[in-house]
Short mmCIF file of C-alpha atoms in Angstrom, two decimals:
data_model
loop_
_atom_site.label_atom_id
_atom_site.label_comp_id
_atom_site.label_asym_id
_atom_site.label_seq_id
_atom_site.Cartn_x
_atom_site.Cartn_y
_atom_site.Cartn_z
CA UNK A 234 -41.97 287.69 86.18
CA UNK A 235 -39.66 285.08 86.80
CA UNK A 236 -36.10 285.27 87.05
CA UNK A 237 -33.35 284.02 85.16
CA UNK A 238 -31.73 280.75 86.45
CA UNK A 239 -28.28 281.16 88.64
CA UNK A 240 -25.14 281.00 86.91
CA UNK A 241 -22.51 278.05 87.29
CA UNK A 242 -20.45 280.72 88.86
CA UNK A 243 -23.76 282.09 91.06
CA UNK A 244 -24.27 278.94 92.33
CA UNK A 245 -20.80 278.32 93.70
CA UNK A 246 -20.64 281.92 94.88
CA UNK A 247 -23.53 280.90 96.73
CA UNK A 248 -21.73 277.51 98.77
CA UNK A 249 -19.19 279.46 99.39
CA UNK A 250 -21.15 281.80 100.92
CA UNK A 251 -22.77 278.94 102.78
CA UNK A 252 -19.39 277.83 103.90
CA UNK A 253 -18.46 281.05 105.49
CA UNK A 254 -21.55 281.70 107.10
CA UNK A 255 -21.67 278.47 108.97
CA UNK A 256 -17.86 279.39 109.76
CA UNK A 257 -18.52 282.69 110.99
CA UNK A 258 -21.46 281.84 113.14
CA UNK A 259 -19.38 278.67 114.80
CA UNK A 260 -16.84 281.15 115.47
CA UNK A 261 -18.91 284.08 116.86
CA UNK A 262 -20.85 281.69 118.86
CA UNK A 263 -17.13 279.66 120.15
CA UNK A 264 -16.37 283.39 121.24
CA UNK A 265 -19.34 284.67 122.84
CA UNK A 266 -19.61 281.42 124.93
CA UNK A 267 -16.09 281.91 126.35
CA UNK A 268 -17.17 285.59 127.27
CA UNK A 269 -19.82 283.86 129.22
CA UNK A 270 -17.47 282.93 131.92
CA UNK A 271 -17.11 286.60 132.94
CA UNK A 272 -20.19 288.62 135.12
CA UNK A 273 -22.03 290.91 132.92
CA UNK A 274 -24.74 293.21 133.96
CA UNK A 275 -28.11 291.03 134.58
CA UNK A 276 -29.95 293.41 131.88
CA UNK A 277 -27.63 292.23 129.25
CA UNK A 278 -27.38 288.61 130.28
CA UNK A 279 -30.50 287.19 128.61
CA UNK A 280 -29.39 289.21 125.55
CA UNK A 281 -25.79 287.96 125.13
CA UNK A 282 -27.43 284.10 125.70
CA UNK A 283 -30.10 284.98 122.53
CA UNK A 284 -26.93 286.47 120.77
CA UNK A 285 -25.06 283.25 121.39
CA UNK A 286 -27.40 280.70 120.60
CA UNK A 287 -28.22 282.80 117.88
CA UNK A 288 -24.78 282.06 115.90
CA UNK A 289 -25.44 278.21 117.22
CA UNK A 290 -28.46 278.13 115.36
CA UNK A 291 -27.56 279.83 112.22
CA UNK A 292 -24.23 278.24 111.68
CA UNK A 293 -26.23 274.44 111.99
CA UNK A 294 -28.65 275.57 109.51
CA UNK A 295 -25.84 276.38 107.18
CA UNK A 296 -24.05 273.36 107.84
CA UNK A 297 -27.30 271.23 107.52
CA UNK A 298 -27.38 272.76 103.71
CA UNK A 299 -23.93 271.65 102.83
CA UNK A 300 -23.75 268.10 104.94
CA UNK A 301 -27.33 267.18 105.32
CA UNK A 302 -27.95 264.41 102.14
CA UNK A 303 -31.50 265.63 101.78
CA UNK A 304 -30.75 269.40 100.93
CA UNK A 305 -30.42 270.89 97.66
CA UNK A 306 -27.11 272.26 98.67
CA UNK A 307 -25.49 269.23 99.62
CA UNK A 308 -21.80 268.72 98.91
CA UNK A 309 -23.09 266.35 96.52
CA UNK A 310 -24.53 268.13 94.49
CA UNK A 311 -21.81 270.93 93.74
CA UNK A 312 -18.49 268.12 93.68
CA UNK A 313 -18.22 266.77 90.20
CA UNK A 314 -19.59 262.84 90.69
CA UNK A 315 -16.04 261.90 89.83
CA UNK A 316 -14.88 263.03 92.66
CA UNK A 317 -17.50 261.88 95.27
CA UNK A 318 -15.33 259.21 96.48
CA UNK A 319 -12.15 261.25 97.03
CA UNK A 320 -13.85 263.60 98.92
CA UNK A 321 -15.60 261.33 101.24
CA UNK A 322 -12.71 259.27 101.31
CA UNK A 323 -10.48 262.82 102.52
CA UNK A 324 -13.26 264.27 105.32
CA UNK A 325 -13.42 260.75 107.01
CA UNK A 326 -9.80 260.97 106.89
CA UNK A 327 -9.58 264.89 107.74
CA UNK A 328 -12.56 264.33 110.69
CA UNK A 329 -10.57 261.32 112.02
CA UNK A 330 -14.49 258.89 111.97
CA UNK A 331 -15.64 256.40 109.07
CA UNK A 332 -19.00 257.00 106.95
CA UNK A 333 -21.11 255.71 109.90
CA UNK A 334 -20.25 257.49 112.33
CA UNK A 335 -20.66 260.87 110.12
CA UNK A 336 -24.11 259.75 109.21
CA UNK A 337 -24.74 259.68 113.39
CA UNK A 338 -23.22 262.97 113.18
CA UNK A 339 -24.58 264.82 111.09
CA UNK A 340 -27.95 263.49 112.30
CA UNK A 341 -27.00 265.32 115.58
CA UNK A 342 -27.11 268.44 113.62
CA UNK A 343 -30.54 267.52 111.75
CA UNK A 344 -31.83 266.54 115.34
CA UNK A 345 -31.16 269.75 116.91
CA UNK A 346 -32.09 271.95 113.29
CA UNK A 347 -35.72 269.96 112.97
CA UNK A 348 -36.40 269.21 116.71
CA UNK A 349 -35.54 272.77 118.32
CA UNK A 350 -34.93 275.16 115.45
CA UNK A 351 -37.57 274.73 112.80
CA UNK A 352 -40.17 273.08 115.39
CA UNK A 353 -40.41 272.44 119.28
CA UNK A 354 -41.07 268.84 119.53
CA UNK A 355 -41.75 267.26 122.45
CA UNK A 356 -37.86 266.63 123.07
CA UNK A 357 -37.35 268.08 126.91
CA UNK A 358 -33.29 268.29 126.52
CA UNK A 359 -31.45 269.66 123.32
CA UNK A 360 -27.83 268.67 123.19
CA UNK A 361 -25.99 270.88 121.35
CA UNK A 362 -23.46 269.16 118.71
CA UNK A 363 -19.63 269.26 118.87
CA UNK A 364 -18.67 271.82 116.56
CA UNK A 365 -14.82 270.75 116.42
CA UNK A 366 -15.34 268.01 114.20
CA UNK A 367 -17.86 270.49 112.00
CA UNK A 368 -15.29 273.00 111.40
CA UNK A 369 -12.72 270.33 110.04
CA UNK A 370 -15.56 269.31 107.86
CA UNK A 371 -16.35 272.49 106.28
CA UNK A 372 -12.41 273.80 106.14
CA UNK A 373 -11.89 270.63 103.88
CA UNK A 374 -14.57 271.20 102.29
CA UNK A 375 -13.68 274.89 101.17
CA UNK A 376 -10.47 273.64 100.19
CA UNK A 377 -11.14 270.73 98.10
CA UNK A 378 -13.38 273.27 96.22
CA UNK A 379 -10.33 275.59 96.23
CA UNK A 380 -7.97 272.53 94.43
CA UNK A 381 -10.95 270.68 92.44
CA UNK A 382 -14.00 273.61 91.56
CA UNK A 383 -13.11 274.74 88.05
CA UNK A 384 -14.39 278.20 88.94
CA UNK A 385 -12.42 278.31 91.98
CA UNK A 386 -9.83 280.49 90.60
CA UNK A 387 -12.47 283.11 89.75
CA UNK A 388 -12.51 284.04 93.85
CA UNK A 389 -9.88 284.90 96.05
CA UNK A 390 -7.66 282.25 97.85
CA UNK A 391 -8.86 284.00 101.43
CA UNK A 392 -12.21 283.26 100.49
CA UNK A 393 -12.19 279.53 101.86
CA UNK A 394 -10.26 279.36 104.59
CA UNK A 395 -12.75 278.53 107.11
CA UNK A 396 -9.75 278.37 109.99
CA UNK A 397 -8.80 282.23 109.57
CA UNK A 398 -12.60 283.38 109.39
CA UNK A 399 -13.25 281.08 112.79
CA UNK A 400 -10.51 282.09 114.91
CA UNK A 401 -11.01 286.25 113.61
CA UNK A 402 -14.36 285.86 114.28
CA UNK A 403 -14.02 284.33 117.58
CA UNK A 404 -11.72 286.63 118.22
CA UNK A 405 -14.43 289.40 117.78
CA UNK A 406 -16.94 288.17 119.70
CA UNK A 407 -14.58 287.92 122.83
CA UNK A 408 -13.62 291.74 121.81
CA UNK A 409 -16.93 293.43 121.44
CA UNK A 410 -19.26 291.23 123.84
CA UNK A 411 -19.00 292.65 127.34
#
């Protein structure tokens, strides 16, 4: 039997939860590469590197579904069309590079998703993208859903704010990875 379709309020649940995921991961991964710099036992090295490339990958496949024009998730698709302009208008602004050079971007992320994750093409080197710029994108992203969404107000305000769940969960890698 087939279910029902999502909600209006299921759906956003649901890029919110996108959102934090790709937050969390960034951050877990941002932490567990700083505890990198310290000597582990040589049993648990090539565990900690799966465990941190582990959060790389999963927080670009989240941030592929929200950023990535081709995915059903894209921001796109959940911003009322009204507002399409203001938002693009505030990440270029809030990411400090015009539409271009988000395109290039955000290709780097599709690159590394379709070229290392999902298949291993023939590519001998992956670069791995600058989160920095990724994180701005999604904190503005959670917020202008917090100020525009109409069914923002049915979730809490500590629900998109990307910047707290980063640094905490940075934070906790450093803590609980040798």
């Amino acid at each position: 039997m087939e279910e029902p379709p999502l909600t209006e309020l299921e759906k956003f649940r649901r890029i919110i939860i996108v959102i934090q995921c790709a937050a969390l991961n960034f951050g877990y991964f941002r932490g567990a590469k700083a505890m990198m710099r310290r000597t582990v036992d040589g049993n648990f090295l090539d565990i900690q590197r799966r465990i941190d490339n582990n959060f790389l990958d999963m927080g670009i496949i989240e941030f592929c579904k929200l950023f990535a024009e081709r995915e059903s998730q894209h921001w796109s698709r959940v911003i009322n069309p009204d507002l399409h302009k203001e938002f693009e208008n505030g990440l270029y602004k809030v990411v400090d590079i015009d539409r271009t050079a988000w395109k290039r971007y955000v290709d780097e992320f599709l690159s590394y998703r379709d070229k290392f994750l999902a298949h291993l093409d023939k590519n001998r080197v992956m670069k791995f993208p600058n989160l920095g710029l990724a994180i701005k994108a999604l904190h503005y992203y959670a917020q202008f859903l917090r100020t525009q969404h109409p069914l923002s107000s049915s979730l809490e305000d500590s629900e998109f704010d990307v910047e707290t769940l980063v640094s905490k969960s940075s934070r906790t890698a450093q803590k609980y990875l040798p």
